[in-house]
C-alpha cells in the first residue's frame, strides 16, 4: 500500500471505528457491581462496588421485562418500559431502584419508583456521532436490603434491542372497498377507487411540516402537505408499482428527514356480463351443454344442475376456461324432467352467481327434436299446394269457351324450350285476362242499351 493512497487509509479508519463501536456495544457494567446507599443530604449515590451476599432461600423470585417503541429515526424520541413481576405483589409497600444504561450514547440514567413499573419517556438520541444501527438498553432492578434499609441489592436484570434509523419510520397501507369478501390480498380491481395511506410512527417534541409525494409506476402524480393519504383509480390490468416519499423539515436542527415506501400490486378486471346459453327443450339421450359467456380476467367457472325441487342431479364442478370470455360445459345426459343450472364465475376480486332458464327433457328417440319439424313443414306446404290447385280448377270451370286460332309456325322460328315457356306464359296470361273479362261482362246481357245496331227493327220502320 502506498503512503499517499487515501482510499486505503479511509477504509482502515472506517474498520477501526466499526471495531470500536462493536466492542463498546457490549461493555455494560455488571448489575452486581453497583451498590448504592441513600444519603439524606445528597439523595442516591454510589458508595461501593462490592458484592453483597444474600440468602437465596429467603429471597423472592423476580422477573423484569423490558420493551421499547422503536424503530425510531435519529433526532426523534423513543420510550422504554420495564415491568417487574414477582410471586407476591405488594402494592405501594415495595420500593425498587431501576438503573438504565444503553450502548448508543453510553448514558446512564438512575431513577427510583414506588411500584412495579418504570419507564424512560421521550428519550432523545440526537448526537451526530450516533450511526443507524441496532442497540441495547439494559436495566438493573434493585430492592432494599433487609438488614440495612439504606442499602439496595440487585433482584433482576434484562435488556431490549432498539433500532435507530436514518430515515423516517412508519407503515404504508393500501385499501380498496370491494363487495367480494374473499378478495385475494395484494390483488386489486381495476376501475375502482384505491387509497394508499402512510402512518408515521416517529415522535417529535415539536410539530413539523411533512410533504407527501405519490408516484405511480415511477411517474409523480400528486404532492400534498401534511396529508398522509392519496386516492386514485387504475384502469389497466397487470403489475403496478405505488410509491410514496415523505420529507420532513426538522426546524430545531435545521435538517431534512426522509422516508420512502414502495409496493407492487396486481390489478384484475372484475367479472361482469355473465350469460348462460342452453336449449330450453330436448329429448332423452341428447347431451345437455351450457355455453357460459362472461367478461373478466383469470376466472374459475363452477356449475351444477338441479331439478325444480332443488335436488342436485349433477355434482358441482369447477374449471378454468380454456379460452377467454366463454366456457362450454361437458355434455351430460339427463332423465325426463325439468332442470335448472346454477353457475358461479369467480376471480380474485369478484364473483357472480346466476341460474339458467328451465330446461325440459322429454321421452323420445335418440335423435334430435329438430327432424320432427321437417315432416310438419312439408305437410303444410303440400296442403297449401292442394288448396291452390282446387281454387284454380274451380275458376277454370267457370271460363267461357273461346275459339282461338291455331297457327302452325315453322319449326325453325322458335325452339322447343321457348315454345314450352311461351305456352305456359300465355296460359297464365289468358287465365287472368279471361277472369277480368268475365268480371266486367258478367251482367252485360241484362244491361239495356240505347245504342242502335245496324239492321235493327227500328231502322226498318224509319224507312217505311
CSV table of C-alpha atoms in Angstrom, one decimal:
chain,number,residue,atom,x,y,z
A,1,UNK,CA,0.0,0.0,0.0
A,2,UNK,CA,1.4,3.4,-0.9
A,3,UNK,CA,1.6,6.1,1.7
A,4,UNK,CA,-0.5,8.5,-0.4
A,5,UNK,CA,-3.3,6.1,-1.0
A,6,UNK,CA,-6.1,8.0,0.7
A,7,UNK,CA,-8.8,5.4,-0.2
A,8,UNK,CA,-7.0,2.7,1.7
A,9,UNK,CA,-6.5,5.0,4.7
A,10,UNK,CA,-10.2,5.8,4.8
A,11,UNK,CA,-11.0,2.1,4.6
A,12,UNK,CA,-8.7,1.3,7.6
A,13,UNK,CA,-10.1,4.2,9.6
A,14,UNK,CA,-13.7,3.0,9.0
A,15,UNK,CA,-12.8,-0.5,10.1
A,16,UNK,CA,-11.2,0.8,13.3
A,17,UNK,CA,-14.3,2.9,14.1
A,18,UNK,CA,-16.6,-0.1,13.5
A,19,UNK,CA,-14.4,-2.3,15.7
A,20,UNK,CA,-14.5,0.3,18.5
A,21,UNK,CA,-18.3,0.6,18.2
A,22,UNK,CA,-18.7,-3.1,18.3
A,23,UNK,CA,-16.5,-3.6,21.3
A,24,UNK,CA,-18.2,-0.7,23.2
A,25,UNK,CA,-21.7,-2.1,22.3
A,26,UNK,CA,-21.3,-4.9,24.8
A,27,UNK,CA,-19.2,-3.1,27.5
A,28,UNK,CA,-22.1,-2.8,30.0
A,29,UNK,CA,-21.4,-2.5,33.8
A,30,UNK,CA,-22.5,-5.6,35.6
A,31,UNK,CA,-25.5,-5.1,37.8
A,32,UNK,CA,-23.9,-6.8,40.8
A,33,UNK,CA,-21.1,-4.3,40.8
A,34,UNK,CA,-23.5,-1.4,41.6
A,35,UNK,CA,-24.3,-1.0,45.3
A,36,UNK,CA,-25.9,2.3,46.4
A,37,UNK,CA,-27.0,3.9,49.7
A,38,UNK,CA,-29.4,6.7,50.4
A,39,UNK,CA,-27.9,9.9,51.7
A,40,UNK,CA,-30.3,12.2,53.4
A,41,UNK,CA,-28.4,15.3,52.1
A,42,UNK,CA,-27.5,14.2,48.5
A,43,UNK,CA,-30.0,11.5,47.8
A,44,UNK,CA,-29.0,8.3,46.0
A,45,UNK,CA,-25.3,7.9,45.2
A,46,UNK,CA,-22.9,5.1,44.6
A,47,UNK,CA,-20.7,4.3,47.6
A,48,UNK,CA,-19.0,1.0,46.7
A,49,UNK,CA,-18.7,-1.7,44.1
A,50,UNK,CA,-18.5,-4.7,46.4
A,51,UNK,CA,-20.9,-7.6,46.1
A,52,UNK,CA,-23.4,-8.1,48.9
A,53,UNK,CA,-24.2,-11.7,49.7
A,54,UNK,CA,-27.8,-12.8,50.1
A,55,UNK,CA,-29.7,-15.8,51.2
A,56,UNK,CA,-31.5,-17.2,48.2
A,57,UNK,CA,-33.9,-19.2,50.3
A,58,UNK,CA,-35.2,-16.1,51.9
A,59,UNK,CA,-35.5,-14.0,48.8
A,60,UNK,CA,-38.5,-13.6,46.5
A,61,UNK,CA,-38.2,-14.5,42.8
A,62,UNK,CA,-38.4,-11.5,40.5
A,63,UNK,CA,-38.5,-11.1,36.7
A,64,UNK,CA,-38.3,-8.0,34.7
A,65,UNK,CA,-39.5,-7.5,31.0
A,66,UNK,CA,-38.1,-4.5,29.0
A,67,UNK,CA,-39.6,-3.1,25.8
A,68,UNK,CA,-39.3,0.0,23.6
A,69,UNK,CA,-41.3,1.9,20.9
A,70,UNK,CA,-38.7,1.7,18.2
A,71,UNK,CA,-37.6,1.7,15.5
A,72,UNK,CA,-37.1,5.4,15.6
A,73,UNK,CA,-35.2,7.8,13.3
A,74,UNK,CA,-32.2,9.6,14.8
A,75,UNK,CA,-33.3,13.0,16.2
A,76,UNK,CA,-36.7,11.6,17.2
A,77,UNK,CA,-37.9,10.4,20.7
A,78,UNK,CA,-38.2,6.9,21.9
A,79,UNK,CA,-39.8,5.3,25.0
A,80,UNK,CA,-38.6,2.5,27.2
A,81,UNK,CA,-40.6,0.5,29.7
A,82,UNK,CA,-39.6,-2.0,32.4
A,83,UNK,CA,-42.3,-4.2,34.1
A,84,UNK,CA,-41.3,-6.2,37.3
A,85,UNK,CA,-43.1,-9.4,38.1
A,86,UNK,CA,-42.9,-11.2,41.5
A,87,UNK,CA,-44.5,-14.3,43.1
A,88,UNK,CA,-46.4,-12.0,45.5
A,89,UNK,CA,-47.1,-8.4,44.5
A,90,UNK,CA,-47.4,-5.9,47.3
A,91,UNK,CA,-48.7,-2.6,46.0
A,92,UNK,CA,-47.1,0.6,47.4
A,93,UNK,CA,-45.1,-1.3,50.0
A,94,UNK,CA,-42.1,-2.1,47.9
A,95,UNK,CA,-39.5,0.4,46.8
A,96,UNK,CA,-37.4,-0.6,43.8
A,97,UNK,CA,-34.5,1.1,42.1
A,98,UNK,CA,-34.1,1.0,38.3
A,99,UNK,CA,-30.8,1.6,36.7
A,100,UNK,CA,-30.9,2.2,32.9
A,101,UNK,CA,-27.9,2.1,30.5
A,102,UNK,CA,-27.5,1.9,26.7
A,103,UNK,CA,-24.7,1.4,24.2
A,104,UNK,CA,-25.9,4.0,21.8
A,105,UNK,CA,-24.8,7.2,23.6
A,106,UNK,CA,-23.4,5.4,26.7
A,107,UNK,CA,-25.6,7.4,29.1
A,108,UNK,CA,-26.6,6.0,32.5
A,109,UNK,CA,-29.9,7.2,34.0
A,110,UNK,CA,-30.7,6.3,37.5
A,111,UNK,CA,-34.2,6.7,38.9
A,112,UNK,CA,-36.4,5.3,41.6
A,113,UNK,CA,-40.1,4.3,41.6
A,114,UNK,CA,-42.5,3.1,44.2
A,115,UNK,CA,-44.3,0.4,42.1
A,116,UNK,CA,-43.5,-2.4,39.7
A,117,UNK,CA,-43.2,-0.3,36.6
A,118,UNK,CA,-40.6,2.1,35.4
A,119,UNK,CA,-40.2,3.9,32.1
A,120,UNK,CA,-38.0,6.3,30.4
A,121,UNK,CA,-40.2,8.6,28.3
A,122,UNK,CA,-39.2,10.5,25.2
A,123,UNK,CA,-35.5,9.7,25.3
A,124,UNK,CA,-33.8,11.6,22.5
A,125,UNK,CA,-30.8,10.3,20.6
A,126,UNK,CA,-29.6,13.5,18.8
A,127,UNK,CA,-25.9,13.1,18.7
A,128,UNK,CA,-24.1,13.4,15.3
A,129,UNK,CA,-21.9,10.5,16.3
A,130,UNK,CA,-24.7,8.0,16.5
A,131,UNK,CA,-24.9,5.8,13.4
A,132,UNK,CA,-28.0,4.0,12.3
A,133,UNK,CA,-27.9,0.6,13.9
A,134,UNK,CA,-29.4,-1.8,16.5
A,135,UNK,CA,-28.5,-1.1,20.1
A,136,UNK,CA,-29.3,-2.4,23.6
A,137,UNK,CA,-31.0,-0.7,26.5
A,138,UNK,CA,-30.2,-2.6,29.8
A,139,UNK,CA,-32.0,-2.2,33.1
A,140,UNK,CA,-30.9,-3.4,36.5
A,141,UNK,CA,-33.5,-3.6,39.3
A,142,UNK,CA,-32.6,-3.3,43.0
A,143,UNK,CA,-34.5,-3.5,46.2
A,144,UNK,CA,-33.8,-2.5,49.8
A,145,UNK,CA,-31.7,-4.9,51.8
A,146,UNK,CA,-33.3,-6.5,54.8
A,147,UNK,CA,-30.5,-5.7,57.3
A,148,UNK,CA,-29.9,-2.1,56.1
A,149,UNK,CA,-32.8,-0.2,54.7
A,150,UNK,CA,-30.4,2.3,53.1
A,151,UNK,CA,-28.7,-0.3,51.0
A,152,UNK,CA,-30.1,-1.7,47.7
A,153,UNK,CA,-29.3,-5.1,46.2
A,154,UNK,CA,-30.0,-6.4,42.7
A,155,UNK,CA,-33.0,-8.6,42.2
A,156,UNK,CA,-33.4,-8.7,38.4
A,157,UNK,CA,-31.9,-7.6,35.1
A,158,UNK,CA,-32.8,-7.7,31.4
A,159,UNK,CA,-32.4,-5.7,28.2
A,160,UNK,CA,-34.3,-4.7,25.0
A,161,UNK,CA,-33.0,-4.3,21.4
A,162,UNK,CA,-33.9,-1.0,19.8
A,163,UNK,CA,-33.2,0.3,16.4
A,164,UNK,CA,-32.1,3.8,15.3
A,165,UNK,CA,-32.6,4.6,11.6
A,166,UNK,CA,-31.5,7.2,9.2
A,167,UNK,CA,-35.0,7.5,7.5
A,168,UNK,CA,-38.5,8.1,8.8
A,169,UNK,CA,-40.4,5.2,10.1
A,170,UNK,CA,-44.0,4.2,9.6
A,171,UNK,CA,-46.2,1.8,7.7
A,172,UNK,CA,-47.9,2.3,4.3
A,173,UNK,CA,-51.4,0.7,3.8
A,174,UNK,CA,-53.3,0.1,0.5
A,175,UNK,CA,-57.1,-0.2,0.7
A,176,UNK,CA,-59.9,-0.8,-1.7
A,177,UNK,CA,-63.6,-1.2,-0.9
A,178,UNK,CA,-64.8,-4.4,-2.7
A,179,UNK,CA,-68.1,-6.1,-2.3
A,180,UNK,CA,-66.4,-9.5,-2.7
A,181,UNK,CA,-65.3,-10.6,0.8
A,182,UNK,CA,-62.9,-13.3,-0.3
A,183,UNK,CA,-60.6,-11.0,-2.3
A,184,UNK,CA,-57.0,-12.1,-2.5
A,185,UNK,CA,-54.6,-9.8,-0.6
A,186,UNK,CA,-52.3,-7.8,-2.9
A,187,UNK,CA,-54.7,-8.1,-5.9
A,188,UNK,CA,-57.0,-5.1,-6.6
A,189,UNK,CA,-59.8,-4.3,-9.0
A,190,UNK,CA,-59.4,-2.0,-12.0
A,191,UNK,CA,-61.8,0.9,-12.5
A,192,UNK,CA,-62.4,1.2,-8.7
A,193,UNK,CA,-61.0,3.8,-6.3
A,194,UNK,CA,-58.0,2.7,-4.4
A,195,UNK,CA,-56.4,4.5,-1.4
A,196,UNK,CA,-52.9,4.5,0.0
A,197,UNK,CA,-52.1,6.0,3.4
A,198,UNK,CA,-48.9,6.3,5.4
A,199,UNK,CA,-48.9,6.2,9.2
A,200,UNK,CA,-45.7,7.7,10.6
A,201,UNK,CA,-44.5,6.3,14.0
A,202,UNK,CA,-41.6,8.6,14.8
A,203,UNK,CA,-42.3,11.0,17.7
A,204,UNK,CA,-41.0,14.6,17.8
A,205,UNK,CA,-41.3,17.2,20.6
A,206,UNK,CA,-42.3,19.9,18.1
A,207,UNK,CA,-44.8,20.0,15.3
A,208,UNK,CA,-43.1,19.7,11.9
A,209,UNK,CA,-44.2,20.0,8.2
A,210,UNK,CA,-44.5,16.9,6.1
A,211,UNK,CA,-44.5,16.7,2.3
A,212,UNK,CA,-46.0,13.6,0.7
A,213,UNK,CA,-45.2,12.8,-2.9
A,214,UNK,CA,-47.1,10.0,-4.7
A,215,UNK,CA,-45.7,8.0,-7.7
A,216,UNK,CA,-47.5,5.5,-9.9
A,217,UNK,CA,-45.1,3.4,-12.0
A,218,UNK,CA,-42.3,5.9,-11.4
A,219,UNK,CA,-44.5,8.9,-12.5
A,220,UNK,CA,-45.2,11.6,-9.8
A,221,UNK,CA,-48.9,12.2,-9.8
A,222,UNK,CA,-49.5,14.3,-6.7
A,223,UNK,CA,-47.8,16.3,-3.9
A,224,UNK,CA,-49.6,17.0,-0.6
A,225,UNK,CA,-48.7,19.0,2.5
A,226,UNK,CA,-49.4,17.2,5.8
A,227,UNK,CA,-51.9,14.9,4.1
A,228,UNK,CA,-50.9,11.3,4.5
A,229,UNK,CA,-53.4,9.6,2.1
A,230,UNK,CA,-53.9,9.5,-1.7
A,231,UNK,CA,-56.8,8.2,-3.8
A,232,UNK,CA,-56.6,7.1,-7.4
A,233,UNK,CA,-58.2,4.8,-10.0
A,234,UNK,CA,-56.1,2.3,-12.2
A,235,UNK,CA,-57.7,1.2,-15.4
A,236,UNK,CA,-55.3,-1.4,-16.8
A,237,UNK,CA,-54.6,-4.9,-15.6
A,238,UNK,CA,-51.2,-6.2,-14.6
A,239,UNK,CA,-48.5,-5.2,-12.1
A,240,UNK,CA,-48.4,-1.6,-10.8
A,241,UNK,CA,-45.8,0.0,-8.6
A,242,UNK,CA,-47.1,2.5,-6.0
A,243,UNK,CA,-44.5,4.6,-4.1
A,244,UNK,CA,-44.8,7.4,-1.6
A,245,UNK,CA,-41.9,9.6,-0.4
A,246,UNK,CA,-42.2,11.7,2.8
A,247,UNK,CA,-39.9,14.7,3.5
A,248,UNK,CA,-39.9,16.3,6.9
A,249,UNK,CA,-38.4,19.7,7.8
A,250,UNK,CA,-36.8,19.4,11.3
A,251,UNK,CA,-36.8,23.1,12.3
A,252,UNK,CA,-34.9,22.7,15.6
A,253,UNK,CA,-31.9,21.0,14.0
A,254,UNK,CA,-32.3,22.5,10.5
A,255,UNK,CA,-32.3,19.1,9.0
A,256,UNK,CA,-34.5,17.2,6.4
A,257,UNK,CA,-35.5,13.7,7.3
A,258,UNK,CA,-37.0,11.5,4.5
A,259,UNK,CA,-38.8,8.2,4.3
A,260,UNK,CA,-39.9,6.1,1.2
A,261,UNK,CA,-42.4,3.3,1.0
A,262,UNK,CA,-42.9,1.3,-2.2
A,263,UNK,CA,-45.2,-1.6,-3.0
A,264,UNK,CA,-46.0,-3.6,-6.2
A,265,UNK,CA,-49.7,-4.7,-6.6
A,266,UNK,CA,-51.6,-6.6,-9.2
A,267,UNK,CA,-54.8,-5.4,-10.9
A,268,UNK,CA,-57.6,-7.5,-12.4
A,269,UNK,CA,-60.9,-6.8,-14.2
A,270,UNK,CA,-64.0,-7.8,-12.2
A,271,UNK,CA,-66.4,-10.4,-13.5
A,272,UNK,CA,-69.4,-9.0,-15.3
A,273,UNK,CA,-72.0,-9.6,-18.1
A,274,UNK,CA,-72.4,-13.3,-17.3
A,275,UNK,CA,-74.8,-15.2,-19.5
A,276,UNK,CA,-75.9,-18.9,-19.8
A,277,UNK,CA,-77.0,-20.2,-23.2
A,278,UNK,CA,-78.8,-23.6,-23.2
A,279,UNK,CA,-81.6,-25.4,-25.0
A,280,UNK,CA,-85.0,-25.0,-23.4
A,281,UNK,CA,-86.2,-28.4,-24.6
A,282,UNK,CA,-84.5,-31.6,-25.5
A,283,UNK,CA,-85.3,-35.3,-25.6
A,284,UNK,CA,-83.7,-38.2,-23.6
A,285,UNK,CA,-80.4,-39.4,-24.9
A,286,UNK,CA,-79.4,-35.9,-26.2
A,287,UNK,CA,-76.5,-34.4,-24.1
A,288,UNK,CA,-77.2,-31.1,-22.4
A,289,UNK,CA,-74.5,-28.4,-22.7
A,290,UNK,CA,-74.2,-25.0,-21.1
A,291,UNK,CA,-72.4,-22.2,-23.0
A,292,UNK,CA,-71.3,-19.6,-20.4
A,293,UNK,CA,-70.1,-16.2,-21.5
A,294,UNK,CA,-68.6,-13.5,-19.3
A,295,UNK,CA,-66.3,-10.5,-19.1
A,296,UNK,CA,-63.4,-10.6,-16.7
A,297,UNK,CA,-59.8,-11.9,-16.2
A,298,UNK,CA,-58.4,-15.0,-14.7
A,299,UNK,CA,-61.8,-16.7,-13.8
A,300,UNK,CA,-62.9,-20.0,-12.5
A,301,UNK,CA,-66.3,-21.3,-13.5
A,302,UNK,CA,-68.3,-23.5,-11.1
A,303,UNK,CA,-71.6,-25.1,-12.1
A,304,UNK,CA,-74.2,-27.7,-11.1
A,305,UNK,CA,-77.6,-28.9,-12.4
A,306,UNK,CA,-80.6,-29.3,-10.2
A,307,UNK,CA,-84.2,-30.3,-10.6
A,308,UNK,CA,-87.0,-27.9,-9.7
A,309,UNK,CA,-87.1,-29.4,-6.2
A,310,UNK,CA,-83.6,-28.1,-5.6
A,311,UNK,CA,-82.1,-31.6,-5.7
A,312,UNK,CA,-78.6,-31.8,-7.2
A,313,UNK,CA,-78.6,-34.2,-10.2
A,314,UNK,CA,-75.1,-33.3,-11.3
A,315,UNK,CA,-72.3,-32.5,-8.8
A,316,UNK,CA,-70.7,-29.1,-8.8
A,317,UNK,CA,-67.6,-28.8,-11.0
A,318,UNK,CA,-65.1,-26.0,-11.1
A,319,UNK,CA,-62.8,-25.5,-14.0
A,320,UNK,CA,-60.6,-22.8,-15.6
A,321,UNK,CA,-61.9,-21.8,-19.1
A,322,UNK,CA,-59.6,-22.8,-21.9
A,323,UNK,CA,-60.4,-19.5,-23.8
A,324,UNK,CA,-61.0,-16.0,-22.6
A,325,UNK,CA,-64.6,-14.8,-22.4
A,326,UNK,CA,-66.5,-18.1,-22.7
A,327,UNK,CA,-66.8,-21.6,-21.2
A,328,UNK,CA,-68.5,-24.8,-22.6
A,329,UNK,CA,-69.5,-27.4,-20.1
A,330,UNK,CA,-69.2,-31.1,-20.9
A,331,UNK,CA,-72.4,-32.6,-22.2
A,332,UNK,CA,-74.4,-34.7,-19.8
A,333,UNK,CA,-77.5,-36.9,-20.3
A,334,UNK,CA,-80.5,-36.3,-18.1
A,335,UNK,CA,-83.6,-38.3,-17.4
A,336,UNK,CA,-87.0,-36.8,-18.3
A,337,UNK,CA,-87.9,-33.9,-16.1
A,338,UNK,CA,-87.3,-30.1,-15.7
A,339,UNK,CA,-83.9,-28.7,-14.6
A,340,UNK,CA,-82.1,-25.5,-14.0
A,341,UNK,CA,-78.3,-24.8,-13.9
A,342,UNK,CA,-76.6,-22.8,-11.2
A,343,UNK,CA,-73.4,-21.1,-12.4
A,344,UNK,CA,-70.8,-19.1,-10.4
A,345,UNK,CA,-68.0,-17.2,-12.1
A,346,UNK,CA,-65.2,-16.1,-9.7
A,347,UNK,CA,-61.8,-14.4,-9.8
A,348,UNK,CA,-59.5,-12.8,-7.2
A,349,UNK,CA,-61.6,-9.6,-6.9
A,350,UNK,CA,-65.2,-10.5,-7.7
A,351,UNK,CA,-67.8,-13.2,-8.0
A,352,UNK,CA,-71.2,-13.5,-9.8
A,353,UNK,CA,-73.8,-16.3,-9.5
A,354,UNK,CA,-76.9,-16.8,-11.6
A,355,UNK,CA,-79.3,-19.5,-12.8
A,356,UNK,CA,-80.2,-20.6,-16.3
A,357,UNK,CA,-83.7,-20.9,-17.8
A,358,UNK,CA,-85.7,-24.1,-17.1
A,359,UNK,CA,-84.6,-27.0,-19.3
A,360,UNK,CA,-87.2,-29.6,-20.1
A,361,UNK,CA,-86.2,-33.2,-21.1
A,362,UNK,CA,-88.9,-35.3,-22.8
A,363,UNK,CA,-89.1,-39.0,-23.7
A,364,UNK,CA,-88.2,-39.8,-27.2
A,365,UNK,CA,-85.7,-41.5,-29.5
A,366,UNK,CA,-82.0,-40.9,-29.6
A,367,UNK,CA,-82.4,-38.4,-32.4
A,368,UNK,CA,-82.7,-34.7,-32.1
A,369,UNK,CA,-86.1,-32.9,-31.9
A,370,UNK,CA,-85.3,-30.8,-34.9
A,371,UNK,CA,-86.0,-33.6,-37.6
A,372,UNK,CA,-89.6,-33.7,-36.2
A,373,UNK,CA,-90.2,-30.3,-37.6
A,374,UNK,CA,-89.3,-31.3,-41.2
A,375,UNK,CA,-92.4,-33.5,-42.0
A,376,UNK,CA,-94.6,-30.9,-40.4
A,377,UNK,CA,-93.2,-28.2,-42.6
A,378,UNK,CA,-93.5,-30.3,-45.8
A,379,UNK,CA,-97.1,-31.3,-44.9
A,380,UNK,CA,-98.1,-27.7,-44.5
A,381,UNK,CA,-96.5,-26.9,-47.9
A,382,UNK,CA,-98.4,-29.8,-49.6
A,383,UNK,CA,-101.7,-28.6,-48.1
A,384,UNK,CA,-101.1,-25.1,-49.5
A,385,UNK,CA,-100.4,-26.6,-52.9
A,386,UNK,CA,-103.6,-28.7,-52.9
A,387,UNK,CA,-105.7,-25.7,-51.8
A,388,UNK,CA,-104.2,-23.5,-54.6
A,389,UNK,CA,-104.9,-26.3,-57.2
A,390,UNK,CA,-108.5,-26.6,-56.1
A,391,UNK,CA,-109.1,-22.8,-56.4
A,392,UNK,CA,-107.5,-22.8,-59.9
A,393,UNK,CA,-109.7,-25.7,-61.0
A,394,UNK,CA,-112.9,-24.0,-59.8
A,395,UNK,CA,-112.1,-20.8,-61.6
A,396,UNK,CA,-111.2,-22.7,-64.8
A,397,UNK,CA,-114.6,-24.4,-64.8
A,398,UNK,CA,-116.3,-21.0,-64.9
A,399,UNK,CA,-114.5,-19.9,-68.1
A,400,UNK,CA,-116.5,-19.4,-71.4
A,401,UNK,CA,-115.3,-21.3,-74.4
A,402,UNK,CA,-113.3,-19.0,-76.6
A,403,UNK,CA,-112.3,-20.0,-80.1
A,404,UNK,CA,-108.7,-19.3,-80.8
A,405,UNK,CA,-106.8,-19.7,-84.0
A,406,UNK,CA,-104.0,-22.2,-84.1
A,407,UNK,CA,-101.1,-21.2,-86.2
A,408,UNK,CA,-98.6,-23.8,-87.2
A,409,UNK,CA,-95.3,-21.9,-87.4
A,410,UNK,CA,-92.2,-23.3,-89.0
A,411,UNK,CA,-90.1,-25.3,-86.5
A,412,UNK,CA,-87.0,-23.0,-87.1
A,413,UNK,CA,-88.9,-19.9,-86.0
A,414,UNK,CA,-88.7,-20.8,-82.2
A,415,UNK,CA,-87.1,-23.6,-80.3
A,416,UNK,CA,-88.9,-26.3,-78.3
A,417,UNK,CA,-87.9,-24.8,-75.0
A,418,UNK,CA,-89.1,-21.3,-76.0
A,419,UNK,CA,-92.4,-22.7,-77.2
A,420,UNK,CA,-93.0,-24.5,-73.9
A,421,UNK,CA,-92.1,-21.4,-71.8
A,422,UNK,CA,-94.2,-19.1,-74.0
A,423,UNK,CA,-97.1,-21.6,-73.9
A,424,UNK,CA,-97.0,-21.6,-70.1
A,425,UNK,CA,-96.7,-17.9,-70.0
A,426,UNK,CA,-99.6,-17.5,-72.5
A,427,UNK,CA,-101.9,-19.8,-70.5
A,428,UNK,CA,-101.2,-17.8,-67.3
A,429,UNK,CA,-101.9,-14.5,-69.1
A,430,UNK,CA,-105.1,-15.9,-70.7
A,431,UNK,CA,-106.3,-17.1,-67.3
A,432,UNK,CA,-106.1,-13.6,-65.7
A,433,UNK,CA,-107.4,-11.9,-68.8
A,434,UNK,CA,-110.4,-14.1,-69.0
A,435,UNK,CA,-111.2,-13.6,-65.4
A,436,UNK,CA,-111.0,-9.9,-65.9
A,437,UNK,CA,-113.2,-10.1,-69.0
A,438,UNK,CA,-115.8,-12.2,-67.2
A,439,UNK,CA,-115.9,-9.9,-64.2
A,440,UNK,CA,-116.6,-6.9,-66.4
A,441,UNK,CA,-119.2,-8.6,-68.8
A,442,UNK,CA,-120.9,-11.0,-66.5
A,443,UNK,CA,-124.1,-8.8,-66.4
A,444,UNK,CA,-123.8,-7.4,-69.9
A,445,UNK,CA,-126.9,-9.4,-71.1
A,446,UNK,CA,-129.1,-7.7,-68.5
A,447,UNK,CA,-128.0,-4.2,-69.4
A,448,UNK,CA,-130.3,-2.3,-71.7
A,449,UNK,CA,-128.5,0.0,-74.1
A,450,UNK,CA,-129.8,2.8,-76.2
A,451,UNK,CA,-127.2,2.2,-78.9
A,452,UNK,CA,-128.7,1.4,-82.3
A,453,UNK,CA,-127.4,-1.6,-84.2
A,454,UNK,CA,-127.1,-1.9,-87.9
A,455,UNK,CA,-130.1,-3.7,-89.5
A,456,UNK,CA,-132.3,-3.4,-86.5
A,457,UNK,CA,-136.2,-3.2,-86.4
A,458,UNK,CA,-136.1,0.4,-85.6
A,459,UNK,CA,-134.1,1.2,-88.7
A,460,UNK,CA,-136.6,-0.5,-91.0
A,461,UNK,CA,-139.5,1.4,-89.5
A,462,UNK,CA,-138.0,4.7,-90.4
A,463,UNK,CA,-137.5,3.7,-94.0
A,464,UNK,CA,-141.1,2.8,-94.3
